[in-house]
Amino acid sequence: MTDEQDIKVYALSTCGHCKRAKELLNECNVSYDSVEVDLLDSEERQAVLEDVKALNPRCSFPTIRIGEKVIVGYKEDEIKEALGIS
């Protein structure tokens, strides 16, 4: 397992799948950056949504970027594989 990868989680504060994805990353003891998009102010939210759309045109949550890999939704196996711990 490596925690040297650039990991970013785009989430919603009310999303159960988003919470589970972050819990999994915590259990895997990896460092990551997370943004709860729905809690941002309007202007900042628009900018972040553009970032999410660039990774995931459907703009669904969670959208997780691990290095160059983008994972949409809570997909434990894919997350672990991207982390190199599957």
mmCIF file of N, CA, C and O in Angstrom:
data_model
loop_
_atom_site.group_PDB
_atom_site.id
_atom_site.type_symbol
_atom_site.label_atom_id
_atom_site.label_comp_id
_atom_site.label_asym_id
_atom_site.label_seq_id
_atom_site.Cartn_x
_atom_site.Cartn_y
_atom_site.Cartn_z
ATOM 1 N N MET A 1 0.843 -1.182 0.000
ATOM 2 C CA MET A 1 0.000 0.000 0.000
ATOM 3 C C MET A 1 0.878 1.231 0.000
ATOM 4 O O MET A 1 1.892 1.294 0.651
ATOM 5 N N THR A 2 0.432 2.231 -0.725
ATOM 6 C CA THR A 2 1.165 3.481 -0.726
ATOM 7 C C THR A 2 0.215 4.621 -0.398
ATOM 8 O O THR A 2 -0.905 4.648 -0.854
ATOM 9 N N ASP A 3 0.661 5.503 0.446
ATOM 10 C CA ASP A 3 -0.161 6.671 0.716
ATOM 11 C C ASP A 3 0.480 7.916 0.130
ATOM 12 O O ASP A 3 0.159 9.017 0.488
ATOM 13 N N GLU A 4 1.402 7.682 -0.792
ATOM 14 C CA GLU A 4 2.084 8.783 -1.436
ATOM 15 C C GLU A 4 1.321 9.293 -2.643
ATOM 16 O O GLU A 4 1.713 10.274 -3.242
ATOM 17 N N GLN A 5 0.224 8.633 -3.011
ATOM 18 C CA GLN A 5 -0.551 9.042 -4.161
ATOM 19 C C GLN A 5 -1.360 10.285 -3.826
ATOM 20 O O GLN A 5 -1.729 10.512 -2.684
ATOM 21 N N ASP A 6 -1.653 11.045 -4.862
ATOM 22 C CA ASP A 6 -2.519 12.201 -4.727
ATOM 23 C C ASP A 6 -3.956 11.696 -4.739
ATOM 24 O O ASP A 6 -4.414 11.154 -5.742
ATOM 25 N N ILE A 7 -4.649 11.824 -3.629
ATOM 26 C CA ILE A 7 -6.007 11.304 -3.504
ATOM 27 C C ILE A 7 -6.948 12.451 -3.147
ATOM 28 O O ILE A 7 -6.713 13.181 -2.191
ATOM 29 N N LYS A 8 -8.013 12.565 -3.934
ATOM 30 C CA LYS A 8 -9.009 13.605 -3.671
ATOM 31 C C LYS A 8 -10.390 12.986 -3.747
ATOM 32 O O LYS A 8 -10.704 12.236 -4.668
ATOM 33 N N VAL A 9 -11.219 13.310 -2.757
ATOM 34 C CA VAL A 9 -12.590 12.809 -2.707
ATOM 35 C C VAL A 9 -13.534 13.996 -2.834
ATOM 36 O O VAL A 9 -13.471 14.930 -2.038
ATOM 37 N N TYR A 10 -14.382 13.957 -3.843
ATOM 38 C CA TYR A 10 -15.449 14.939 -4.000
ATOM 39 C C TYR A 10 -16.710 14.267 -3.464
ATOM 40 O O TYR A 10 -17.109 13.218 -3.965
ATOM 41 N N ALA A 11 -17.303 14.865 -2.438
ATOM 42 C CA ALA A 11 -18.397 14.214 -1.741
ATOM 43 C C ALA A 11 -19.514 15.206 -1.438
ATOM 44 O O ALA A 11 -19.372 16.416 -1.608
ATOM 45 N N LEU A 12 -20.630 14.643 -0.972
ATOM 46 C CA LEU A 12 -21.736 15.430 -0.439
ATOM 47 C C LEU A 12 -21.860 15.091 1.039
ATOM 48 O O LEU A 12 -21.701 13.924 1.429
ATOM 49 N N SER A 13 -22.167 16.078 1.851
ATOM 50 C CA SER A 13 -22.216 15.866 3.297
ATOM 51 C C SER A 13 -23.311 14.890 3.709
ATOM 52 O O SER A 13 -23.212 14.267 4.765
ATOM 53 N N THR A 14 -24.349 14.741 2.899
ATOM 54 C CA THR A 14 -25.488 13.881 3.247
ATOM 55 C C THR A 14 -25.447 12.516 2.568
ATOM 56 O O THR A 14 -26.364 11.724 2.710
ATOM 57 N N CYS A 15 -24.382 12.233 1.845
ATOM 58 C CA CYS A 15 -24.295 11.025 1.017
ATOM 59 C C CYS A 15 -23.673 9.866 1.802
ATOM 60 O O CYS A 15 -22.529 9.953 2.247
ATOM 61 N N GLY A 16 -24.439 8.788 1.961
ATOM 62 C CA GLY A 16 -23.943 7.620 2.673
ATOM 63 C C GLY A 16 -22.786 6.935 1.966
ATOM 64 O O GLY A 16 -21.837 6.471 2.613
ATOM 65 N N HIS A 17 -22.830 6.862 0.645
ATOM 66 C CA HIS A 17 -21.740 6.246 -0.116
ATOM 67 C C HIS A 17 -20.461 7.062 0.030
ATOM 68 O O HIS A 17 -19.365 6.500 0.088
ATOM 69 N N CYS A 18 -20.617 8.380 0.099
ATOM 70 C CA CYS A 18 -19.445 9.253 0.281
ATOM 71 C C CYS A 18 -18.807 8.988 1.639
ATOM 72 O O CYS A 18 -17.583 8.881 1.759
ATOM 73 N N LYS A 19 -19.638 8.865 2.667
ATOM 74 C CA LYS A 19 -19.126 8.597 4.015
ATOM 75 C C LYS A 19 -18.417 7.254 4.057
ATOM 76 O O LYS A 19 -17.357 7.125 4.670
ATOM 77 N N ARG A 20 -18.994 6.246 3.408
ATOM 78 C CA ARG A 20 -18.368 4.918 3.405
ATOM 79 C C ARG A 20 -17.032 4.947 2.673
ATOM 80 O O ARG A 20 -16.071 4.298 3.095
ATOM 81 N N ALA A 21 -16.964 5.710 1.586
ATOM 82 C CA ALA A 21 -15.703 5.808 0.840
ATOM 83 C C ALA A 21 -14.623 6.444 1.715
ATOM 84 O O ALA A 21 -13.481 5.965 1.753
ATOM 85 N N LYS A 22 -14.974 7.491 2.434
ATOM 86 C CA LYS A 22 -13.989 8.151 3.299
ATOM 87 C C LYS A 22 -13.611 7.249 4.466
ATOM 88 O O LYS A 22 -12.451 7.211 4.871
ATOM 89 N N GLU A 23 -14.569 6.502 5.003
ATOM 90 C CA GLU A 23 -14.262 5.550 6.072
ATOM 91 C C GLU A 23 -13.274 4.491 5.583
ATOM 92 O O GLU A 23 -12.348 4.116 6.301
ATOM 93 N N LEU A 24 -13.479 4.013 4.355
ATOM 94 C CA LEU A 24 -12.559 3.017 3.787
ATOM 95 C C LEU A 24 -11.151 3.603 3.668
ATOM 96 O O LEU A 24 -10.171 2.945 4.028
ATOM 97 N N LEU A 25 -11.051 4.824 3.159
ATOM 98 C CA LEU A 25 -9.731 5.448 3.040
ATOM 99 C C LEU A 25 -9.092 5.613 4.415
ATOM 100 O O LEU A 25 -7.883 5.408 4.574
ATOM 101 N N ASN A 26 -9.896 5.971 5.417
ATOM 102 C CA ASN A 26 -9.362 6.092 6.776
ATOM 103 C C ASN A 26 -8.877 4.743 7.292
ATOM 104 O O ASN A 26 -7.806 4.650 7.904
ATOM 105 N N GLU A 27 -9.665 3.689 7.046
ATOM 106 C CA GLU A 27 -9.273 2.347 7.478
ATOM 107 C C GLU A 27 -7.974 1.898 6.810
ATOM 108 O O GLU A 27 -7.215 1.134 7.380
ATOM 109 N N CYS A 28 -7.759 2.380 5.588
ATOM 110 C CA CYS A 28 -6.549 2.018 4.839
ATOM 111 C C CYS A 28 -5.363 2.905 5.214
ATOM 112 O O CYS A 28 -4.264 2.738 4.669
ATOM 113 N N ASN A 29 -5.596 3.843 6.139
ATOM 114 C CA ASN A 29 -4.537 4.729 6.631
ATOM 115 C C ASN A 29 -3.836 5.494 5.515
ATOM 116 O O ASN A 29 -2.609 5.574 5.480
ATOM 117 N N VAL A 30 -4.637 6.033 4.604
ATOM 118 C CA VAL A 30 -4.068 6.854 3.543
ATOM 119 C C VAL A 30 -4.490 8.301 3.764
ATOM 120 O O VAL A 30 -5.558 8.585 4.297
ATOM 121 N N SER A 31 -3.633 9.198 3.351
ATOM 122 C CA SER A 31 -3.944 10.621 3.425
ATOM 123 C C SER A 31 -4.714 11.008 2.171
ATOM 124 O O SER A 31 -4.383 10.554 1.076
ATOM 125 N N TYR A 32 -5.722 11.826 2.357
ATOM 126 C CA TYR A 32 -6.485 12.280 1.206
ATOM 127 C C TYR A 32 -7.066 13.647 1.498
ATOM 128 O O TYR A 32 -7.200 14.065 2.639
ATOM 129 N N ASP A 33 -7.411 14.307 0.415
ATOM 130 C CA ASP A 33 -8.060 15.599 0.506
ATOM 131 C C ASP A 33 -9.523 15.372 0.161
ATOM 132 O O ASP A 33 -9.837 14.661 -0.784
ATOM 133 N N SER A 34 -10.404 15.970 0.931
ATOM 134 C CA SER A 34 -11.831 15.779 0.694
ATOM 135 C C SER A 34 -12.537 17.121 0.663
ATOM 136 O O SER A 34 -12.202 18.019 1.436
ATOM 137 N N VAL A 35 -13.492 17.231 -0.229
ATOM 138 C CA VAL A 35 -14.313 18.435 -0.269
ATOM 139 C C VAL A 35 -15.777 18.022 -0.311
ATOM 140 O O VAL A 35 -16.162 17.153 -1.085
ATOM 141 N N GLU A 36 -16.558 18.586 0.601
ATOM 142 C CA GLU A 36 -17.997 18.340 0.607
ATOM 143 C C GLU A 36 -18.634 19.465 -0.198
ATOM 144 O O GLU A 36 -18.787 20.594 0.276
ATOM 145 N N VAL A 37 -18.970 19.127 -1.414
ATOM 146 C CA VAL A 37 -19.352 20.123 -2.413
ATOM 147 C C VAL A 37 -20.589 20.909 -1.995
ATOM 148 O O VAL A 37 -20.675 22.117 -2.210
ATOM 149 N N ASP A 38 -21.536 20.239 -1.358
ATOM 150 C CA ASP A 38 -22.784 20.918 -0.996
ATOM 151 C C ASP A 38 -22.603 21.956 0.108
ATOM 152 O O ASP A 38 -23.484 22.780 0.336
ATOM 153 N N LEU A 39 -21.486 21.931 0.793
ATOM 154 C CA LEU A 39 -21.260 22.885 1.875
ATOM 155 C C LEU A 39 -20.484 24.122 1.420
ATOM 156 O O LEU A 39 -20.265 25.031 2.217
ATOM 157 N N LEU A 40 -20.096 24.137 0.158
ATOM 158 C CA LEU A 40 -19.340 25.281 -0.364
ATOM 159 C C LEU A 40 -20.287 26.427 -0.698
ATOM 160 O O LEU A 40 -21.465 26.204 -0.973
ATOM 161 N N ASP A 41 -19.741 27.639 -0.702
ATOM 162 C CA ASP A 41 -20.581 28.763 -1.143
ATOM 163 C C ASP A 41 -20.789 28.655 -2.653
ATOM 164 O O ASP A 41 -20.093 27.907 -3.339
ATOM 165 N N SER A 42 -21.740 29.370 -3.153
ATOM 166 C CA SER A 42 -22.186 29.213 -4.537
ATOM 167 C C SER A 42 -21.056 29.328 -5.560
ATOM 168 O O SER A 42 -20.936 28.490 -6.460
ATOM 169 N N GLU A 43 -20.235 30.344 -5.438
ATOM 170 C CA GLU A 43 -19.173 30.563 -6.425
ATOM 171 C C GLU A 43 -18.129 29.448 -6.366
ATOM 172 O O GLU A 43 -17.710 28.918 -7.395
ATOM 173 N N GLU A 44 -17.744 29.081 -5.142
ATOM 174 C CA GLU A 44 -16.743 28.020 -4.981
ATOM 175 C C GLU A 44 -17.311 26.685 -5.435
ATOM 176 O O GLU A 44 -16.620 25.879 -6.058
ATOM 177 N N ARG A 45 -18.598 26.444 -5.146
ATOM 178 C CA ARG A 45 -19.246 25.192 -5.552
ATOM 179 C C ARG A 45 -19.227 25.051 -7.076
ATOM 180 O O ARG A 45 -18.936 23.986 -7.591
ATOM 181 N N GLN A 46 -19.519 26.130 -7.788
ATOM 182 C CA GLN A 46 -19.510 26.082 -9.253
ATOM 183 C C GLN A 46 -18.125 25.708 -9.771
ATOM 184 O O GLN A 46 -17.999 24.898 -10.691
ATOM 185 N N ALA A 47 -17.096 26.284 -9.196
ATOM 186 C CA ALA A 47 -15.734 25.985 -9.634
ATOM 187 C C ALA A 47 -15.392 24.519 -9.370
ATOM 188 O O ALA A 47 -14.816 23.839 -10.236
ATOM 189 N N VAL A 48 -15.764 24.016 -8.197
ATOM 190 C CA VAL A 48 -15.467 22.624 -7.863
ATOM 191 C C VAL A 48 -16.287 21.674 -8.732
ATOM 192 O O VAL A 48 -15.781 20.633 -9.172
ATOM 193 N N LEU A 49 -17.541 22.036 -9.017
ATOM 194 C CA LEU A 49 -18.360 21.184 -9.884
ATOM 195 C C LEU A 49 -17.753 21.064 -11.281
ATOM 196 O O LEU A 49 -17.849 20.013 -11.908
ATOM 197 N N GLU A 50 -17.114 22.121 -11.754
ATOM 198 C CA GLU A 50 -16.428 22.036 -13.044
ATOM 199 C C GLU A 50 -15.274 21.033 -12.963
ATOM 200 O O GLU A 50 -15.040 20.275 -13.909
ATOM 201 N N ASP A 51 -14.564 21.032 -11.846
ATOM 202 C CA ASP A 51 -13.492 20.049 -11.646
ATOM 203 C C ASP A 51 -14.063 18.631 -11.643
ATOM 204 O O ASP A 51 -13.490 17.716 -12.243
ATOM 205 N N VAL A 52 -15.190 18.452 -10.952
ATOM 206 C CA VAL A 52 -15.816 17.120 -10.883
ATOM 207 C C VAL A 52 -16.267 16.684 -12.281
ATOM 208 O O VAL A 52 -16.025 15.546 -12.696
ATOM 209 N N LYS A 53 -16.897 17.597 -13.033
ATOM 210 C CA LYS A 53 -17.374 17.255 -14.378
ATOM 211 C C LYS A 53 -16.236 16.866 -15.307
ATOM 212 O O LYS A 53 -16.408 16.039 -16.195
ATOM 213 N N ALA A 54 -15.078 17.459 -15.098
ATOM 214 C CA ALA A 54 -13.915 17.102 -15.921
ATOM 215 C C ALA A 54 -13.490 15.659 -15.653
ATOM 216 O O ALA A 54 -12.999 14.967 -16.548
ATOM 217 N N LEU A 55 -13.690 15.198 -14.434
ATOM 218 C CA LEU A 55 -13.344 13.822 -14.064
ATOM 219 C C LEU A 55 -14.498 12.866 -14.323
ATOM 220 O O LEU A 55 -14.290 11.699 -14.666
ATOM 221 N N ASN A 56 -15.728 13.348 -14.104
ATOM 222 C CA ASN A 56 -16.925 12.514 -14.149
ATOM 223 C C ASN A 56 -18.053 13.351 -14.750
ATOM 224 O O ASN A 56 -18.709 14.100 -14.025
ATOM 225 N N PRO A 57 -18.266 13.265 -16.053
ATOM 226 C CA PRO A 57 -19.274 14.106 -16.711
ATOM 227 C C PRO A 57 -20.674 13.994 -16.110
ATOM 228 O O PRO A 57 -21.461 14.927 -16.219
ATOM 229 N N ARG A 58 -21.002 12.885 -15.478
ATOM 230 C CA ARG A 58 -22.319 12.733 -14.840
ATOM 231 C C ARG A 58 -22.408 13.502 -13.536
ATOM 232 O O ARG A 58 -23.478 13.666 -12.972
ATOM 233 N N CYS A 59 -21.249 13.909 -13.018
ATOM 234 C CA CYS A 59 -21.173 14.725 -11.802
ATOM 235 C C CYS A 59 -21.906 14.056 -10.633
ATOM 236 O O CYS A 59 -22.701 14.682 -9.944
ATOM 237 N N SER A 60 -21.640 12.781 -10.437
ATOM 238 C CA SER A 60 -22.250 12.057 -9.336
ATOM 239 C C SER A 60 -21.218 11.880 -8.222
ATOM 240 O O SER A 60 -20.019 12.072 -8.420
ATOM 241 N N PHE A 61 -21.704 11.477 -7.057
ATOM 242 C CA PHE A 61 -20.848 11.419 -5.874
ATOM 243 C C PHE A 61 -20.930 10.068 -5.188
ATOM 244 O O PHE A 61 -21.990 9.459 -5.226
ATOM 245 N N PRO A 62 -19.846 9.650 -4.558
ATOM 246 C CA PRO A 62 -18.560 10.312 -4.531
ATOM 247 C C PRO A 62 -17.815 10.135 -5.854
ATOM 248 O O PRO A 62 -17.970 9.132 -6.538
ATOM 249 N N THR A 63 -17.018 11.110 -6.185
ATOM 250 C CA THR A 63 -16.050 10.999 -7.260
ATOM 251 C C THR A 63 -14.685 11.041 -6.594
ATOM 252 O O THR A 63 -14.384 11.981 -5.862
ATOM 253 N N ILE A 64 -13.913 9.989 -6.816
ATOM 254 C CA ILE A 64 -12.637 9.826 -6.120
ATOM 255 C C ILE A 64 -11.522 9.755 -7.157
ATOM 256 O O ILE A 64 -11.589 8.950 -8.083
ATOM 257 N N ARG A 65 -10.522 10.587 -7.003
ATOM 258 C CA ARG A 65 -9.342 10.546 -7.878
ATOM 259 C C ARG A 65 -8.178 10.034 -7.045
ATOM 260 O O ARG A 65 -7.836 10.603 -6.019
ATOM 261 N N ILE A 66 -7.637 8.900 -7.490
ATOM 262 C CA ILE A 66 -6.460 8.313 -6.840
ATOM 263 C C ILE A 66 -5.367 8.277 -7.887
ATOM 264 O O ILE A 66 -5.409 7.452 -8.801
ATOM 265 N N GLY A 67 -4.429 9.198 -7.777
ATOM 266 C CA GLY A 67 -3.425 9.345 -8.829
ATOM 267 C C GLY A 67 -4.131 9.726 -10.116
ATOM 268 O O GLY A 67 -4.852 10.716 -10.160
ATOM 269 N N GLU A 68 -3.962 8.921 -11.158
ATOM 270 C CA GLU A 68 -4.599 9.183 -12.448
ATOM 271 C C GLU A 68 -5.942 8.466 -12.589
ATOM 272 O O GLU A 68 -6.666 8.679 -13.554
ATOM 273 N N LYS A 69 -6.276 7.605 -11.637
ATOM 274 C CA LYS A 69 -7.513 6.820 -11.730
ATOM 275 C C LYS A 69 -8.680 7.563 -11.091
ATOM 276 O O LYS A 69 -8.542 8.161 -10.033
ATOM 277 N N VAL A 70 -9.826 7.509 -11.763
ATOM 278 C CA VAL A 70 -11.045 8.121 -11.250
ATOM 279 C C VAL A 70 -12.046 7.014 -10.958
ATOM 280 O O VAL A 70 -12.310 6.166 -11.817
ATOM 281 N N ILE A 71 -12.580 7.018 -9.749
ATOM 282 C CA ILE A 71 -13.566 6.028 -9.333
ATOM 283 C C ILE A 71 -14.838 6.783 -8.965
ATOM 284 O O ILE A 71 -14.807 7.711 -8.151
ATOM 285 N N VAL A 72 -15.940 6.386 -9.580
ATOM 286 C CA VAL A 72 -17.226 7.035 -9.315
ATOM 287 C C VAL A 72 -18.069 6.088 -8.492
ATOM 288 O O VAL A 72 -18.307 4.951 -8.890
ATOM 289 N N GLY A 73 -18.499 6.540 -7.326
ATOM 290 C CA GLY A 73 -19.301 5.719 -6.437
ATOM 291 C C GLY A 73 -18.415 5.020 -5.415
ATOM 292 O O GLY A 73 -17.183 5.110 -5.461
ATOM 293 N N TYR A 74 -19.075 4.359 -4.493
ATOM 294 C CA TYR A 74 -18.350 3.605 -3.477
ATOM 295 C C TYR A 74 -18.101 2.208 -4.028
ATOM 296 O O TYR A 74 -18.998 1.367 -4.053
ATOM 297 N N LYS A 75 -16.883 1.990 -4.507
ATOM 298 C CA LYS A 75 -16.502 0.711 -5.086
ATOM 299 C C LYS A 75 -15.248 0.243 -4.362
ATOM 300 O O LYS A 75 -14.123 0.557 -4.765
ATOM 301 N N GLU A 76 -15.487 -0.502 -3.286
ATOM 302 C CA GLU A 76 -14.403 -0.897 -2.389
ATOM 303 C C GLU A 76 -13.259 -1.588 -3.125
ATOM 304 O O GLU A 76 -12.093 -1.253 -2.909
ATOM 305 N N ASP A 77 -13.595 -2.527 -3.980
ATOM 306 C CA ASP A 77 -12.544 -3.270 -4.685
ATOM 307 C C ASP A 77 -11.706 -2.357 -5.576
ATOM 308 O O ASP A 77 -10.482 -2.465 -5.621
ATOM 309 N N GLU A 78 -12.375 -1.464 -6.301
ATOM 310 C CA GLU A 78 -11.640 -0.539 -7.182
ATOM 311 C C GLU A 78 -10.783 0.437 -6.384
ATOM 312 O O GLU A 78 -9.669 0.774 -6.786
ATOM 313 N N ILE A 79 -11.305 0.893 -5.264
ATOM 314 C CA ILE A 79 -10.534 1.820 -4.420
ATOM 315 C C ILE A 79 -9.290 1.112 -3.899
ATOM 316 O O ILE A 79 -8.175 1.639 -3.980
ATOM 317 N N LYS A 80 -9.468 -0.095 -3.384
ATOM 318 C CA LYS A 80 -8.322 -0.843 -2.844
ATOM 319 C C LYS A 80 -7.310 -1.166 -3.943
ATOM 320 O O LYS A 80 -6.104 -1.072 -3.724
ATOM 321 N N GLU A 81 -7.805 -1.511 -5.125
ATOM 322 C CA GLU A 81 -6.904 -1.804 -6.239
ATOM 323 C C GLU A 81 -6.097 -0.558 -6.604
ATOM 324 O O GLU A 81 -4.892 -0.623 -6.826
ATOM 325 N N ALA A 82 -6.762 0.594 -6.665
ATOM 326 C CA ALA A 82 -6.069 1.843 -7.001
ATOM 327 C C ALA A 82 -5.029 2.204 -5.943
ATOM 328 O O ALA A 82 -4.008 2.815 -6.246
ATOM 329 N N LEU A 83 -5.316 1.806 -4.699
ATOM 330 C CA LEU A 83 -4.369 2.058 -3.609
ATOM 331 C C LEU A 83 -3.247 1.027 -3.585
ATOM 332 O O LEU A 83 -2.280 1.179 -2.836
ATOM 333 N N GLY A 84 -3.423 -0.048 -4.355
ATOM 334 C CA GLY A 84 -2.414 -1.096 -4.391
ATOM 335 C C GLY A 84 -2.495 -2.053 -3.218
ATOM 336 O O GLY A 84 -1.500 -2.674 -2.845
ATOM 337 N N ILE A 85 -3.707 -2.203 -2.647
ATOM 338 C CA ILE A 85 -3.866 -3.091 -1.493
ATOM 339 C C ILE A 85 -4.929 -4.161 -1.732
ATOM 340 O O ILE A 85 -5.440 -4.735 -0.796
ATOM 341 N N SER A 86 -5.290 -4.415 -2.963
ATOM 342 C CA SER A 86 -6.348 -5.402 -3.232
ATOM 343 C C SER A 86 -5.834 -6.805 -3.046
ATOM 344 O O SER A 86 -4.700 -7.081 -2.966
#
